[in-house]
Amino acid sequence: MFEEEKRAAAMEAIKHVKSGMKLGLGTGSTTRYFLDALGELVKSGKITDIIGVPTSKKTEEIANSYGIKTVNNINNIDIDFDGADEFDPDGNLIKGGGGALVREKIVAYNSKNVFIMVDSSKFSEKLHKFPLPVEVIPFMEDQTLSHIEELGAKCTFRDNKKFISDNGNYIIDCRFDYTDTGLEQKIKMIPGVVEVGIFHNITTKIFKGNGNTCEIIDIKKL
Ligand SMILES: O=C(CO)[C@H](O)[C@H](O)COP(=O)(O)O
């Protein structure tokens, strides 16, 4: 439904890619528009010497199909390009709808700039719409879920534990009345929790599709 807006966001964001850059490569349908456009630029030789850090096996496969070099361990990533499931006016994000939140947060945290590409449906004044994804190890996982529920959520294992992340873990989708960023630390303290899909104070710019145009929201000064 919002495909035109996703594409508009990706086409605006990709203008910031320069040859020789180290890029974080996100996961999801919006980032797919970015990856396909980047792939065409690399194939045509308009952009060269890119190194990508993929945030999922799917993204790695797409990048490699275009001949983009990918690595899993590198310093000084210039720009991380990724999507989000929900964002607020301060650039706080909910991520993990595609189950890639662990690698996405590691890449974002280690990038000089984080550019988030979204369609207009992802905006909320306060984060509350999208259930908060939490990645947990497959050991005593039912107890881990119970401890998260004690914080005020209704939790379910994604696809009844049939969904397994690229890291071999389960994802729990947590429905809070609204997702206060303070929950990130409270949930991460629970033994068994690997990562929480709250991305607080990480975003540099948001590229928000609006019809066939894109609004750029500056969160942090570059
Ligand atoms: O966090 C993510 C994956 O873990 C995705 O970036 C997020 O789910 C947005 O995906 P889409 O662009 O398909 O809406």
CSV table of C-alpha atoms and ligand atoms in Angstrom, one decimal:
chain,number,residue,atom,x,y,z
A,1,MET,CA,0.0,0.0,0.0
A,2,PHE,CA,2.8,2.4,0.9
A,3,GLU,CA,5.2,1.1,-1.8
A,4,GLU,CA,5.5,4.4,-3.6
A,5,GLU,CA,6.5,6.1,-0.4
A,6,LYS,CA,9.0,3.5,0.6
A,7,ARG,CA,10.6,3.9,-2.9
A,8,ALA,CA,10.6,7.7,-2.6
A,9,ALA,CA,12.4,7.5,0.7
A,10,ALA,CA,15.0,5.1,-0.6
A,11,MET,CA,15.7,7.1,-3.7
A,12,GLU,CA,16.3,10.3,-1.6
A,13,ALA,CA,18.5,8.5,0.9
A,14,ILE,CA,20.7,6.9,-1.8
A,15,LYS,CA,21.8,10.3,-3.0
A,16,HIS,CA,24.2,10.3,0.0
A,17,VAL,CA,26.1,7.3,-1.1
A,18,LYS,CA,29.6,8.0,-2.5
A,19,SER,CA,32.2,5.6,-3.9
A,20,GLY,CA,34.5,4.1,-1.4
A,21,MET,CA,32.0,4.3,1.5
A,22,LYS,CA,31.5,1.6,4.2
A,23,LEU,CA,27.8,1.1,4.5
A,24,GLY,CA,25.4,-0.5,6.9
A,25,LEU,CA,22.9,-2.4,4.9
A,26,GLY,CA,19.5,-2.8,6.7
A,27,THR,CA,16.7,-5.3,6.4
A,28,GLY,CA,13.1,-5.1,5.2
A,29,SER,CA,11.0,-4.1,2.2
A,30,THR,CA,11.9,-0.4,2.3
A,31,THR,CA,15.6,-1.1,2.5
A,32,ARG,CA,15.1,-3.5,-0.4
A,33,TYR,CA,14.4,-0.5,-2.7
A,34,PHE,CA,17.7,1.0,-1.5
A,35,LEU,CA,19.6,-2.2,-2.0
A,36,ASP,CA,18.2,-2.7,-5.6
A,37,ALA,CA,19.1,0.9,-6.5
A,38,LEU,CA,22.6,0.6,-5.0
A,39,GLY,CA,23.1,-2.7,-6.8
A,40,GLU,CA,22.3,-1.0,-10.1
A,41,LEU,CA,24.7,1.8,-9.4
A,42,VAL,CA,27.4,-0.7,-8.6
A,43,LYS,CA,26.7,-2.8,-11.6
A,44,SER,CA,26.8,0.2,-13.9
A,45,GLY,CA,30.1,1.4,-12.4
A,46,LYS,CA,28.6,4.7,-11.3
A,47,ILE,CA,29.5,3.8,-7.7
A,48,THR,CA,32.6,1.8,-6.9
A,49,ASP,CA,34.6,0.3,-4.0
A,50,ILE,CA,31.6,0.0,-1.6
A,51,ILE,CA,31.9,-2.3,1.4
A,52,GLY,CA,28.6,-3.3,3.0
A,53,VAL,CA,27.8,-4.8,6.4
A,54,PRO,CA,24.6,-6.7,6.0
A,55,THR,CA,22.2,-6.9,9.0
A,56,SER,CA,20.6,-10.2,7.9
A,57,LYS,CA,21.4,-13.2,5.7
A,58,LYS,CA,18.7,-12.0,3.3
A,59,THR,CA,20.4,-8.7,2.9
A,60,GLU,CA,23.7,-10.3,2.5
A,61,GLU,CA,22.3,-12.5,-0.3
A,62,ILE,CA,20.7,-9.5,-2.1
A,63,ALA,CA,23.9,-7.4,-1.8
A,64,ASN,CA,26.1,-10.2,-3.1
A,65,SER,CA,23.8,-10.8,-6.0
A,66,TYR,CA,24.7,-7.4,-7.3
A,67,GLY,CA,28.4,-7.9,-6.6
A,68,ILE,CA,28.5,-5.7,-3.6
A,69,LYS,CA,31.3,-6.8,-1.3
A,70,THR,CA,30.1,-7.6,2.2
A,71,VAL,CA,31.9,-8.1,5.5
A,72,ASN,CA,30.8,-8.9,9.1
A,73,ASN,CA,33.5,-7.1,11.0
A,74,ILE,CA,34.7,-3.6,10.1
A,75,ASN,CA,35.3,-0.2,11.8
A,76,ASN,CA,34.1,3.3,10.9
A,77,ILE,CA,30.9,2.6,8.9
A,78,ASP,CA,30.2,5.8,7.2
A,79,ILE,CA,26.3,5.5,6.9
A,80,ASP,CA,23.9,2.9,8.0
A,81,PHE,CA,20.8,2.7,5.8
A,82,ASP,CA,17.8,0.9,7.4
A,83,GLY,CA,14.1,1.0,7.9
A,84,ALA,CA,11.9,1.1,10.9
A,85,ASP,CA,8.5,-0.3,12.1
A,86,GLU,CA,7.6,2.9,14.0
A,87,PHE,CA,9.3,6.3,14.8
A,88,ASP,CA,8.5,9.3,17.0
A,89,PRO,CA,9.4,13.0,16.6
A,90,ASP,CA,12.7,12.5,18.4
A,91,GLY,CA,13.8,9.8,16.0
A,92,ASN,CA,13.4,7.0,18.5
A,93,LEU,CA,12.5,3.8,16.6
A,94,ILE,CA,10.9,0.4,17.0
A,95,LYS,CA,12.7,-2.1,14.9
A,96,GLY,CA,12.7,-5.9,14.6
A,97,GLY,CA,9.6,-6.5,12.6
A,98,GLY,CA,11.7,-8.6,10.2
A,99,GLY,CA,13.6,-10.3,13.1
A,100,ALA,CA,17.0,-8.6,12.4
A,101,LEU,CA,17.1,-6.2,15.4
A,102,VAL,CA,20.3,-7.7,17.0
A,103,ARG,CA,22.6,-7.1,13.9
A,104,GLU,CA,20.7,-3.9,13.0
A,105,LYS,CA,21.4,-2.4,16.4
A,106,ILE,CA,25.1,-3.5,16.4
A,107,VAL,CA,25.6,-1.9,12.9
A,108,ALA,CA,23.7,1.3,13.8
A,109,TYR,CA,25.6,1.7,17.0
A,110,ASN,CA,28.9,1.4,15.1
A,111,SER,CA,28.0,3.8,12.3
A,112,LYS,CA,28.9,7.5,12.0
A,113,ASN,CA,25.5,8.2,10.6
A,114,VAL,CA,22.2,6.3,10.7
A,115,PHE,CA,19.7,7.1,7.9
A,116,ILE,CA,16.2,5.6,8.4
A,117,MET,CA,13.9,5.2,5.4
A,118,VAL,CA,10.2,4.9,6.1
A,119,ASP,CA,6.7,5.4,4.7
A,120,SER,CA,4.3,7.9,6.3
A,121,SER,CA,2.4,5.1,8.2
A,122,LYS,CA,5.4,4.5,10.5
A,123,PHE,CA,5.0,7.9,12.4
A,124,SER,CA,3.6,8.1,15.9
A,125,GLU,CA,3.7,11.0,18.4
A,126,LYS,CA,4.5,8.3,21.1
A,127,LEU,CA,5.7,4.8,20.2
A,128,HIS,CA,2.8,2.5,20.9
A,129,LYS,CA,1.5,0.9,17.7
A,130,PHE,CA,4.0,-1.7,16.8
A,131,PRO,CA,4.5,-4.6,19.2
A,132,LEU,CA,8.0,-4.4,20.6
A,133,PRO,CA,10.3,-7.2,19.3
A,134,VAL,CA,12.7,-8.7,21.9
A,135,GLU,CA,15.2,-11.4,20.9
A,136,VAL,CA,15.8,-14.1,23.6
A,137,ILE,CA,18.0,-17.2,23.7
A,138,PRO,CA,16.2,-20.6,23.4
A,139,PHE,CA,16.9,-21.6,27.0
A,140,MET,CA,14.4,-21.0,29.8
A,141,GLU,CA,12.6,-18.8,27.2
A,142,ASP,CA,9.1,-19.2,28.8
A,143,GLN,CA,10.5,-17.8,32.1
A,144,THR,CA,12.1,-14.9,30.2
A,145,LEU,CA,8.8,-14.1,28.6
A,146,SER,CA,7.1,-14.1,32.0
A,147,HIS,CA,9.6,-11.6,33.3
A,148,ILE,CA,8.9,-9.2,30.4
A,149,GLU,CA,5.2,-9.6,31.0
A,150,GLU,CA,5.8,-8.5,34.6
A,151,LEU,CA,6.8,-5.1,33.2
A,152,GLY,CA,3.2,-4.7,31.9
A,153,ALA,CA,3.2,-6.3,28.5
A,154,LYS,CA,1.2,-9.1,26.8
A,155,CYS,CA,3.9,-11.2,25.0
A,156,THR,CA,3.8,-13.9,22.4
A,157,PHE,CA,6.6,-15.9,20.7
A,158,ARG,CA,6.7,-15.0,17.0
A,159,ASP,CA,5.0,-17.8,14.9
A,160,ASN,CA,4.7,-19.8,18.1
A,161,LYS,CA,8.5,-20.3,18.3
A,162,LYS,CA,8.7,-21.3,14.6
A,163,PHE,CA,10.5,-18.1,13.7
A,164,ILE,CA,14.2,-18.4,14.5
A,165,SER,CA,16.5,-15.4,14.0
A,166,ASP,CA,19.7,-15.4,12.0
A,167,ASN,CA,21.4,-15.8,15.4
A,168,GLY,CA,19.5,-19.0,16.3
A,169,ASN,CA,17.2,-17.2,18.8
A,170,TYR,CA,13.5,-16.7,19.4
A,171,ILE,CA,11.7,-13.4,18.9
A,172,ILE,CA,9.0,-12.3,21.5
A,173,ASP,CA,6.5,-9.6,20.4
A,174,CYS,CA,5.5,-7.5,23.4
A,175,ARG,CA,2.4,-5.4,23.5
A,176,PHE,CA,2.8,-2.5,26.0
A,177,ASP,CA,0.2,0.3,26.3
A,178,TYR,CA,3.0,2.5,25.0
A,179,THR,CA,6.7,1.8,24.5
A,180,ASP,CA,8.6,4.1,26.8
A,181,THR,CA,12.3,4.2,25.8
A,182,GLY,CA,13.2,3.5,29.4
A,183,LEU,CA,11.9,0.0,28.8
A,184,GLU,CA,15.0,-0.8,26.8
A,185,GLN,CA,17.3,-1.1,29.8
A,186,LYS,CA,14.6,-2.7,32.1
A,187,ILE,CA,14.1,-5.5,29.5
A,188,LYS,CA,17.8,-5.9,28.7
A,189,MET,CA,18.5,-6.5,32.4
A,190,ILE,CA,16.5,-9.7,32.3
A,191,PRO,CA,18.8,-12.8,31.9
A,192,GLY,CA,18.1,-14.5,28.5
A,193,VAL,CA,17.3,-11.3,26.7
A,194,VAL,CA,19.8,-10.7,23.8
A,195,GLU,CA,18.4,-7.4,22.4
A,196,VAL,CA,15.4,-5.1,22.5
A,197,GLY,CA,13.9,-3.4,19.4
A,198,ILE,CA,13.9,0.1,20.9
A,199,PHE,CA,16.5,2.2,19.0
A,200,HIS,CA,17.0,5.3,21.3
A,201,ASN,CA,19.2,8.2,20.4
A,202,ILE,CA,20.8,6.5,17.4
A,203,THR,CA,19.1,8.1,14.4
A,204,THR,CA,20.8,10.8,12.4
A,205,LYS,CA,18.2,11.5,9.6
A,206,ILE,CA,14.8,10.1,8.8
A,207,PHE,CA,13.7,9.9,5.1
A,208,LYS,CA,9.9,9.8,5.2
A,209,GLY,CA,8.0,9.1,2.0
A,210,ASN,CA,5.0,11.3,1.3
A,211,GLY,CA,3.2,10.1,-1.8
A,212,ASN,CA,5.9,10.2,-4.5
A,213,THR,CA,8.1,12.7,-2.6
A,214,CYS,CA,10.3,12.5,0.5
A,215,GLU,CA,10.6,14.6,3.6
A,216,ILE,CA,14.0,14.7,5.3
A,217,ILE,CA,13.8,15.0,9.1
A,218,ASP,CA,17.2,16.0,10.7
A,219,ILE,CA,17.4,14.3,14.1
A,220,LYS,CA,21.1,14.8,14.9
A,221,LYS,CA,23.4,17.4,13.3
A,222,LEU,CA,25.8,15.7,10.9
B,1,LIG,O1,13.6,-3.7,11.7
B,1,LIG,C1,13.5,-4.2,10.6
B,1,LIG,C2,13.8,-5.7,10.4
B,1,LIG,O2,14.2,-6.3,11.6
B,1,LIG,C3,13.0,-3.5,9.4
B,1,LIG,O3,13.8,-2.4,9.1
B,1,LIG,C4,11.6,-3.0,9.8
B,1,LIG,O4,10.8,-4.1,10.1
B,1,LIG,C5,10.9,-2.2,8.6
B,1,LIG,O5,10.7,-3.1,7.6
B,1,LIG,P1,9.8,-2.6,6.3
B,1,LIG,O6,10.6,-1.6,5.6
B,1,LIG,O7,9.6,-3.8,5.5
B,1,LIG,O8,8.5,-2.0,6.9
